[in-house]
PDB file of C-alpha atoms in Angstrom:
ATOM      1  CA  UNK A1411      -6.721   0.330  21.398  1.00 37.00           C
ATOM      2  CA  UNK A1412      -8.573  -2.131  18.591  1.00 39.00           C
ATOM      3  CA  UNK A1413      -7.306  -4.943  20.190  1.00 37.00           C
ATOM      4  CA  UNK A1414      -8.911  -4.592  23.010  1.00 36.00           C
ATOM      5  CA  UNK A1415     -11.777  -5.974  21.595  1.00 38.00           C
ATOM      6  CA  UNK A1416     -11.108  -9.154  20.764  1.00 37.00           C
ATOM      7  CA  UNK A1417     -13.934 -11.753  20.016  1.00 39.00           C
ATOM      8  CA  UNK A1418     -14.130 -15.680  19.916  1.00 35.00           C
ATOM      9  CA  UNK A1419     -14.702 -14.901  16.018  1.00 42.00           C
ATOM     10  CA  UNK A1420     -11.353 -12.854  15.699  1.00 39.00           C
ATOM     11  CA  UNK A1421      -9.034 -15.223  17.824  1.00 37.00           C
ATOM     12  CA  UNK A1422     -10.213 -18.385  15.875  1.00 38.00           C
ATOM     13  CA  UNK A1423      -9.765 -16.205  12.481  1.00 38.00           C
ATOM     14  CA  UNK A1424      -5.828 -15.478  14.039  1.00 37.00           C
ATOM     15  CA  UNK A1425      -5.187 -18.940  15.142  1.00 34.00           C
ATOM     16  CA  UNK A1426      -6.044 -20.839  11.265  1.00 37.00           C
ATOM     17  CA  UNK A1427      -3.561 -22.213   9.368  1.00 34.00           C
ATOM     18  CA  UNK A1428      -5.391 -22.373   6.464  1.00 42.00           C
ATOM     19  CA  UNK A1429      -4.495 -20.365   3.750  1.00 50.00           C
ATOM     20  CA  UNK A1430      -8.252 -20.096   2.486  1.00 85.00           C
ATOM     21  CA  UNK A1431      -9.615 -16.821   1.790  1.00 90.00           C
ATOM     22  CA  UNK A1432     -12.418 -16.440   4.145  1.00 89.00           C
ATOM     23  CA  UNK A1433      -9.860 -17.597   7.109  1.00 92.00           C
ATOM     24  CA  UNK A1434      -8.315 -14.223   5.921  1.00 96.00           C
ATOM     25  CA  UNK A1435     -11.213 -11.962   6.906  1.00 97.00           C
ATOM     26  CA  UNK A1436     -12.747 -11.676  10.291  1.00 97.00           C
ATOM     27  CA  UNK A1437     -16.689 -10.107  10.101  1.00 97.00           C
ATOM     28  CA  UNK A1438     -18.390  -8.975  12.937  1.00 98.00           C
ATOM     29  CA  UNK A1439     -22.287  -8.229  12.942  1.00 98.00           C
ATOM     30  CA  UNK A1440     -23.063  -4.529  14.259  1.00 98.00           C
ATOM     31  CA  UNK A1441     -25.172  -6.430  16.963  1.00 98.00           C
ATOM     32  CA  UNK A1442     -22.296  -8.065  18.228  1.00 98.00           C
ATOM     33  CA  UNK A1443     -19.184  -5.568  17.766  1.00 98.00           C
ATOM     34  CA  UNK A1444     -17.522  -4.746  21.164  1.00 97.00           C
ATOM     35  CA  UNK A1445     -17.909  -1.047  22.639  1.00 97.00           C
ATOM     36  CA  UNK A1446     -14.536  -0.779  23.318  1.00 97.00           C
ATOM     37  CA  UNK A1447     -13.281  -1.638  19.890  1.00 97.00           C
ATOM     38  CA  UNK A1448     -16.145   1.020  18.171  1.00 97.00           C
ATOM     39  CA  UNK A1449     -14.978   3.824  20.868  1.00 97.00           C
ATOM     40  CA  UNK A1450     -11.532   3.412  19.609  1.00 96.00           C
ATOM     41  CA  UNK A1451     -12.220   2.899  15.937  1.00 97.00           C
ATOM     42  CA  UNK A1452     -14.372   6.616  15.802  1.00 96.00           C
ATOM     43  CA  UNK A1453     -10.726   8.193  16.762  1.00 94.00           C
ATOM     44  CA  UNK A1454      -9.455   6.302  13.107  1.00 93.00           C
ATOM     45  CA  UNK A1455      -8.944   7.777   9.612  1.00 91.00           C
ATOM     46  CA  UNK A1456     -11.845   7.865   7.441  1.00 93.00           C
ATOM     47  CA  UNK A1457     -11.858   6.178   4.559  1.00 93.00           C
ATOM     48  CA  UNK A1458     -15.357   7.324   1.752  1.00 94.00           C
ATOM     49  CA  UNK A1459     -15.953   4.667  -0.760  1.00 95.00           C
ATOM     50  CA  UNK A1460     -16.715   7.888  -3.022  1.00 92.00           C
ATOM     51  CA  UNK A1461     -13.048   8.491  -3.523  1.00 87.00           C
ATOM     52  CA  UNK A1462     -11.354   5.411  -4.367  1.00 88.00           C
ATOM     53  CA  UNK A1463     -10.340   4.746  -8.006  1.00 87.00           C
ATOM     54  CA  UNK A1464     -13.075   2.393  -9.199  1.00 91.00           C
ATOM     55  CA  UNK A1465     -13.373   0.515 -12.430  1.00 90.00           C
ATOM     56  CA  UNK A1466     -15.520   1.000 -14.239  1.00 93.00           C
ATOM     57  CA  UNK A1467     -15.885   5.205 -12.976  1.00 90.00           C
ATOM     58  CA  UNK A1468     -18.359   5.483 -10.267  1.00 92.00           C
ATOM     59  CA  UNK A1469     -19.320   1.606 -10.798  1.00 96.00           C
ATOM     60  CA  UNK A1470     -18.350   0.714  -6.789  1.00 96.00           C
ATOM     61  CA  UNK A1471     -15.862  -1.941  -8.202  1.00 96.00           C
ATOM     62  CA  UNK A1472     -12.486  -2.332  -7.192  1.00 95.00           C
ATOM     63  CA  UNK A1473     -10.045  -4.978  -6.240  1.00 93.00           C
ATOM     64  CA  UNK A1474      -7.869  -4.687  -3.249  1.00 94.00           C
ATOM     65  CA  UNK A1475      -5.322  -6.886  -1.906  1.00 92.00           C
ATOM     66  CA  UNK A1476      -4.293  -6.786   1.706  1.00 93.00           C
ATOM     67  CA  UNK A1477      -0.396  -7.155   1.105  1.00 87.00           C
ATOM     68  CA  UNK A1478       0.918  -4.240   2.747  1.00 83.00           C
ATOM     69  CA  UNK A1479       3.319  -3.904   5.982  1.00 84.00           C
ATOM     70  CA  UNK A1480       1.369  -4.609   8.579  1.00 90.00           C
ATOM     71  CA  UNK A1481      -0.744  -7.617   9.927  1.00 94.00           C
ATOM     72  CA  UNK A1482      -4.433  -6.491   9.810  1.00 96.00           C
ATOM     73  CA  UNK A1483      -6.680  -3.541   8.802  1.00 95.00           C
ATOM     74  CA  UNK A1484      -9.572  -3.728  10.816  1.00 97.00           C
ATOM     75  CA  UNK A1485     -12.192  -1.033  10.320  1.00 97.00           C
ATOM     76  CA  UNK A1486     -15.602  -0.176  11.591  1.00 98.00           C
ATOM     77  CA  UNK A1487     -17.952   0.588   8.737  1.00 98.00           C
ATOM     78  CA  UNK A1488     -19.897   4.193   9.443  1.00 98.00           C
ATOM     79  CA  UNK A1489     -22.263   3.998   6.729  1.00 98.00           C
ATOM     80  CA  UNK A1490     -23.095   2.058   3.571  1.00 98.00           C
ATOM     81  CA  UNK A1491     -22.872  -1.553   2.324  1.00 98.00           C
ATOM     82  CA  UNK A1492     -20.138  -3.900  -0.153  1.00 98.00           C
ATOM     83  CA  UNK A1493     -20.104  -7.619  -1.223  1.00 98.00           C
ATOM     84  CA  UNK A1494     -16.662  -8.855  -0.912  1.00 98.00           C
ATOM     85  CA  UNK A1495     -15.873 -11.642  -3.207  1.00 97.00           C
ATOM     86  CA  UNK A1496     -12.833 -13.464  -2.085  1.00 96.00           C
ATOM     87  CA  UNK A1497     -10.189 -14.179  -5.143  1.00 95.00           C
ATOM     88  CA  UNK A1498     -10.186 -17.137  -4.550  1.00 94.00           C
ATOM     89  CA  UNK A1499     -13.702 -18.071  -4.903  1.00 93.00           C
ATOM     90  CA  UNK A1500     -14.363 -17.956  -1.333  1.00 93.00           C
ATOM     91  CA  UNK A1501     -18.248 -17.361  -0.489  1.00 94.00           C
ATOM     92  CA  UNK A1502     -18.828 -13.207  -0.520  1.00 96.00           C
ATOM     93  CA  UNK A1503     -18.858 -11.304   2.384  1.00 97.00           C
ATOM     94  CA  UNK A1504     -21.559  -8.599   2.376  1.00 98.00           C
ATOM     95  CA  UNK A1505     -20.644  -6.079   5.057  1.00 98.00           C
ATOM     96  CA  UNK A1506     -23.090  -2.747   6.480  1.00 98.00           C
ATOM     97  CA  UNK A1507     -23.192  -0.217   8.744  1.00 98.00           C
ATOM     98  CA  UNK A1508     -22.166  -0.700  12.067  1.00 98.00           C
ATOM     99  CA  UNK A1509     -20.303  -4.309  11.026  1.00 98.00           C
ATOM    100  CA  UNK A1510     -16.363  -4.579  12.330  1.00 98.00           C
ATOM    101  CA  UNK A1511     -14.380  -6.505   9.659  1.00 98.00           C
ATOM    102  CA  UNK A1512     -10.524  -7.213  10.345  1.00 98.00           C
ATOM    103  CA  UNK A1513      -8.589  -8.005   7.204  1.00 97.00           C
ATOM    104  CA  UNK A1514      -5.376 -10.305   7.448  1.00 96.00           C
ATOM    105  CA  UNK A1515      -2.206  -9.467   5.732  1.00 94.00           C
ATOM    106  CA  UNK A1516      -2.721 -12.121   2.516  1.00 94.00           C
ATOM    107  CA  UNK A1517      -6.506 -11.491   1.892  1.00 96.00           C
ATOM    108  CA  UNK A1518      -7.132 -10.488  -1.807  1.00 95.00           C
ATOM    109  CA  UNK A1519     -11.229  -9.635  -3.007  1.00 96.00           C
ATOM    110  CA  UNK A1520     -13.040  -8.104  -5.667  1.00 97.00           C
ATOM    111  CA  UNK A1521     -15.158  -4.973  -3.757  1.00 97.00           C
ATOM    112  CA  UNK A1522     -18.546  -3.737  -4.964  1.00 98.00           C
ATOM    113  CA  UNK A1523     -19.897  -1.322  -3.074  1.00 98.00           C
ATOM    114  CA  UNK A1524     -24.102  -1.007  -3.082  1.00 98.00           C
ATOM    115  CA  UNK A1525     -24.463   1.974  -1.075  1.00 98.00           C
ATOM    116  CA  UNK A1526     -21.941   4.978  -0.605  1.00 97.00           C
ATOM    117  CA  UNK A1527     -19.624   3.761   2.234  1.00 98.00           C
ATOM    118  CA  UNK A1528     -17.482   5.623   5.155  1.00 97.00           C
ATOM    119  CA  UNK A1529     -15.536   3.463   7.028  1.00 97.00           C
ATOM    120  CA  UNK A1530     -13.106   4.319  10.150  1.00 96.00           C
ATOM    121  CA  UNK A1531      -9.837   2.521   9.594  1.00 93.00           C
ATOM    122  CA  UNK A1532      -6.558   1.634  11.340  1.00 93.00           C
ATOM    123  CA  UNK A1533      -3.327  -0.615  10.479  1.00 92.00           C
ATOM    124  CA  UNK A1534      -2.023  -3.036  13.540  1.00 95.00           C
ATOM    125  CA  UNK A1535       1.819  -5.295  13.403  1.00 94.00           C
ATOM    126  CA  UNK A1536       1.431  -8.868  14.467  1.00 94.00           C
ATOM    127  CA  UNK A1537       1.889  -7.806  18.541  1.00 95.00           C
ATOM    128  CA  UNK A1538      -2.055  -5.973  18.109  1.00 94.00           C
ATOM    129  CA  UNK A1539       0.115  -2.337  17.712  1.00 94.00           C
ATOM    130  CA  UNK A1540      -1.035   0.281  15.611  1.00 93.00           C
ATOM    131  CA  UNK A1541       1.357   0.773  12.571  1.00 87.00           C
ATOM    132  CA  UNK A1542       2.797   3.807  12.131  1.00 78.00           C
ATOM    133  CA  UNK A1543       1.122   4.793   8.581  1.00 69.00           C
ATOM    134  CA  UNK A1544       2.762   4.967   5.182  1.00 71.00           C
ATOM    135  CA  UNK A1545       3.934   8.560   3.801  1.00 78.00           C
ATOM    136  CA  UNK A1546       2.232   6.590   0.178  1.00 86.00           C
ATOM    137  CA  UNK A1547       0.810   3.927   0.198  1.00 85.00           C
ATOM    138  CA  UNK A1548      -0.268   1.588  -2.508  1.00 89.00           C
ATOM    139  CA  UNK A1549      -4.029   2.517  -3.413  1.00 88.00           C
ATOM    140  CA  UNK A1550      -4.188  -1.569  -4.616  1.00 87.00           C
ATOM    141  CA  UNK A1551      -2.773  -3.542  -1.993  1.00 87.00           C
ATOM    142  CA  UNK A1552      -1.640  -0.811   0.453  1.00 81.00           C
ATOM    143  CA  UNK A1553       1.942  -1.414   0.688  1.00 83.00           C
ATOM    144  CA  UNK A1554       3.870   1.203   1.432  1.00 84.00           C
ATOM    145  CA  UNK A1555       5.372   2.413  -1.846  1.00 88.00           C
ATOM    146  CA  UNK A1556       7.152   5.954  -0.971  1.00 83.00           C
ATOM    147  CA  UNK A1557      10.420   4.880  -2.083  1.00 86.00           C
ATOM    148  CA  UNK A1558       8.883   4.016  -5.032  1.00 90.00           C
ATOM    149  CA  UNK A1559       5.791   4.363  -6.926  1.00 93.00           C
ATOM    150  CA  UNK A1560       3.533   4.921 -10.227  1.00 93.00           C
ATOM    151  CA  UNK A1561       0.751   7.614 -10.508  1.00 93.00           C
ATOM    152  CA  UNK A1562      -2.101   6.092 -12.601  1.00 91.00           C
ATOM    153  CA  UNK A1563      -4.720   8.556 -13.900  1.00 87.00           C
ATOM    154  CA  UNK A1564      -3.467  11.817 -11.669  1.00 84.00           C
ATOM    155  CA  UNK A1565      -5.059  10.203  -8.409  1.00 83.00           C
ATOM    156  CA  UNK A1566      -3.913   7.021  -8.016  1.00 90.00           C
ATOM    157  CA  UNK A1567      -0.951   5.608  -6.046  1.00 92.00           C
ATOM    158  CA  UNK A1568       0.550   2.386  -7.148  1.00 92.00           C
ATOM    159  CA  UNK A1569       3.631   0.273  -6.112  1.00 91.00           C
ATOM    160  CA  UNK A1570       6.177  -0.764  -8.342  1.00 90.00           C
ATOM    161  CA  UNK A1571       4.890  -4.611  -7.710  1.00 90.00           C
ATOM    162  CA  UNK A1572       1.173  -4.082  -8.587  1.00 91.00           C
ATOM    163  CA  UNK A1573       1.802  -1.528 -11.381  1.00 93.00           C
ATOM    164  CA  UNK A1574       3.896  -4.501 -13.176  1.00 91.00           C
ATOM    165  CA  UNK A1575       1.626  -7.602 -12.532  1.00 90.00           C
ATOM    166  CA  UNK A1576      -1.230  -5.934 -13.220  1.00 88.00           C
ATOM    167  CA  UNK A1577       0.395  -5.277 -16.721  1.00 91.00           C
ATOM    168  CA  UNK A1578      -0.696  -1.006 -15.937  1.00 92.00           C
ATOM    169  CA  UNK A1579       0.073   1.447 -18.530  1.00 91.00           C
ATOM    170  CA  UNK A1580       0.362   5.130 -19.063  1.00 91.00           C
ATOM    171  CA  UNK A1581       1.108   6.017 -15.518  1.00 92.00           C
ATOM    172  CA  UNK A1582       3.829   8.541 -13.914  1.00 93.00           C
ATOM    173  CA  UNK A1583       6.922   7.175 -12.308  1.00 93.00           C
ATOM    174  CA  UNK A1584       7.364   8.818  -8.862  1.00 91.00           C
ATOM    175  CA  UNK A1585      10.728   8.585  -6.203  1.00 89.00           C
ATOM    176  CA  UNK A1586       9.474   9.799  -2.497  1.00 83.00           C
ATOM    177  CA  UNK A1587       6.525  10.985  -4.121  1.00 84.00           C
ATOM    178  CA  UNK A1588       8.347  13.379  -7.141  1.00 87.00           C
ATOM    179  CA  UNK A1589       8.189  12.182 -10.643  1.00 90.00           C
ATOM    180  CA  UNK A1590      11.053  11.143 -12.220  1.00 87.00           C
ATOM    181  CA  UNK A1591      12.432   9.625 -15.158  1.00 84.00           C
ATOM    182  CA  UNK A1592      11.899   6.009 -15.818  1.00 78.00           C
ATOM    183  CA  UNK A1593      15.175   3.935 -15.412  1.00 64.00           C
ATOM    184  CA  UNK A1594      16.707   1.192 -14.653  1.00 52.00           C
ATOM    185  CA  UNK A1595      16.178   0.715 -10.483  1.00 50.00           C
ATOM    186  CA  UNK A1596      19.301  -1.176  -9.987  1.00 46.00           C
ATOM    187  CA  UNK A1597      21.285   1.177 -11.876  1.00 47.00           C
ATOM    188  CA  UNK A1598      20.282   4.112 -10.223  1.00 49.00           C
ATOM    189  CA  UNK A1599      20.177   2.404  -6.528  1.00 44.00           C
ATOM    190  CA  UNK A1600      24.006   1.644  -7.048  1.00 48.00           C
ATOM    191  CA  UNK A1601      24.639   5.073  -8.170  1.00 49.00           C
ATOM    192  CA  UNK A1602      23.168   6.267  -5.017  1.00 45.00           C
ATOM    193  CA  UNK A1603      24.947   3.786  -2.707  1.00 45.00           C
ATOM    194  CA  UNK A1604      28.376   3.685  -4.230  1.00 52.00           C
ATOM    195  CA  UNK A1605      31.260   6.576  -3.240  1.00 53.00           C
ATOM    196  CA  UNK A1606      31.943   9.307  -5.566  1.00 49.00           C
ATOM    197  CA  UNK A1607      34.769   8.696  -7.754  1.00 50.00           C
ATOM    198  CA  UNK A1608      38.146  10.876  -6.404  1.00 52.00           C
ATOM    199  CA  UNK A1609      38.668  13.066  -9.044  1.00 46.00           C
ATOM    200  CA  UNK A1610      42.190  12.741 -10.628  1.00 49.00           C
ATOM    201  CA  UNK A1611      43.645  16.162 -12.441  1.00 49.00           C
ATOM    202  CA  UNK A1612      44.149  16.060 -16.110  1.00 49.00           C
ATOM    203  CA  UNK A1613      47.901  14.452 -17.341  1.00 52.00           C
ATOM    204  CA  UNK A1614      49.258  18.010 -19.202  1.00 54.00           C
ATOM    205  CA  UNK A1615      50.565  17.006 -22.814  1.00 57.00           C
ATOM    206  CA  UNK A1616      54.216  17.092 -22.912  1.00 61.00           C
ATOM    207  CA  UNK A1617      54.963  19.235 -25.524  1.00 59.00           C
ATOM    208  CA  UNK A1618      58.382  21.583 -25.743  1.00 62.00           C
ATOM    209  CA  UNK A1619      56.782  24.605 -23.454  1.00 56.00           C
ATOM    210  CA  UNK A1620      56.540  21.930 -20.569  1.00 52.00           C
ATOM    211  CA  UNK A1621      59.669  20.154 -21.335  1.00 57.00           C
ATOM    212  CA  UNK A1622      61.752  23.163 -21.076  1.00 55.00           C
ATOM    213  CA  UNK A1623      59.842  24.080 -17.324  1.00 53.00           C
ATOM    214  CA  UNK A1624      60.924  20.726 -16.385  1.00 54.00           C
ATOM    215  CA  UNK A1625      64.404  21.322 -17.255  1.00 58.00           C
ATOM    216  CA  UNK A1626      65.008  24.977 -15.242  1.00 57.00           C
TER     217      UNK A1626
END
């Protein structure tokens, strides 16, 4: 559906081979977003700016990193306004209402949002095919992290990857989304792989009852 609409902007944005930041993020202007792509972006998810973990609390600052398993987000912003300050020191991005923006898998920025945003949302493979969406996915750089993941603060999903490099503390150690008890993940994926041991009945002690059994 989304890829219906692409521009000049989004095919040279695919077709770079640098690995700069802003050849990471594709921005369309509301003026020039295709009909097409915004008639098939209000059937998305909606995504509020008002309930994503921010830091400081209610500040609009977050960082995201678009590392998870698909190709591109690309969303159509309903409402609101953000700066988008590349991590790499790319030039910010500031982004409004009405505005397409496509981010490619690789594309890591610091988000501030200036006005409360809503934003319609959808994940696309390589081919231009919507993903099918994670059961959890990672609230920091959207991977999909069911298998695995770390509850930060009661609301916040995080894989196993960001939760380590990002040197996070204090959170809740979840398998397919149930908490359980922090261990070693090697361990406890070969206990889950290998083949129950056959159980071998106890030797019985020879002692004189069983020696004179043997003997009738």
């Amino acid at each position: 559906q989304g890829s219906s609409s692409t521009s000049t902007h989004s095919t040279l944005a695919h077709t770079q081979t640098s690995s700069a930041m802003d050849k990471l993020i594709t921005h369309i202007l509301a003026a020039d977003v295709d009909a097409a792509f915004a008639a098939a972006a209000a059937e998305w998810p909606v995504w509020d700016s008002k309930t994503h973990p921010q830091v400081p609390k209610k500040s609009g600052k977050f960082a995201f990193n678009y590392n998870g398993d698909y190709a591109t987000e690309r969303v159509l912003i309903v409402c609101g306004a953000a700066t988008l300050t590349p991590d790499d020191g790319s030039a910010a991005v500031s982004i409004a209402a009405g505005d397409s923006v496509w981010f490619h898998k690789g594309f890591a920025c610091q988000w501030k949002v200036t006005a409360p945003m809503k934003k319609h949302y959808e994940y696309f493979d390589a081919a231009g095919m919507v993903k099918a969406p994670a059961a959890i996915a990672c609230d920091q750089c959207g991977a999909d992290c069911e298998a695995e993941s770390w509850l930060v603060n009661g609301e916040e999903d995080v894989c196993l990857t960001c939760y380590t490099e990002k040197k996070m503390e204090g959170g809740e150690r979840q398998v397919m989304g149930e908490p359980a008890p922090v261990g070693d993940p090697a361990e406890e994926t070969k206990q889950a792989t290998e083949p129950a041991a056959e159980k071998v009945a106890p030797v019985e002690p020879e002692t004189e009852a069983t020696k004179k059994r043997k003997s009738r």
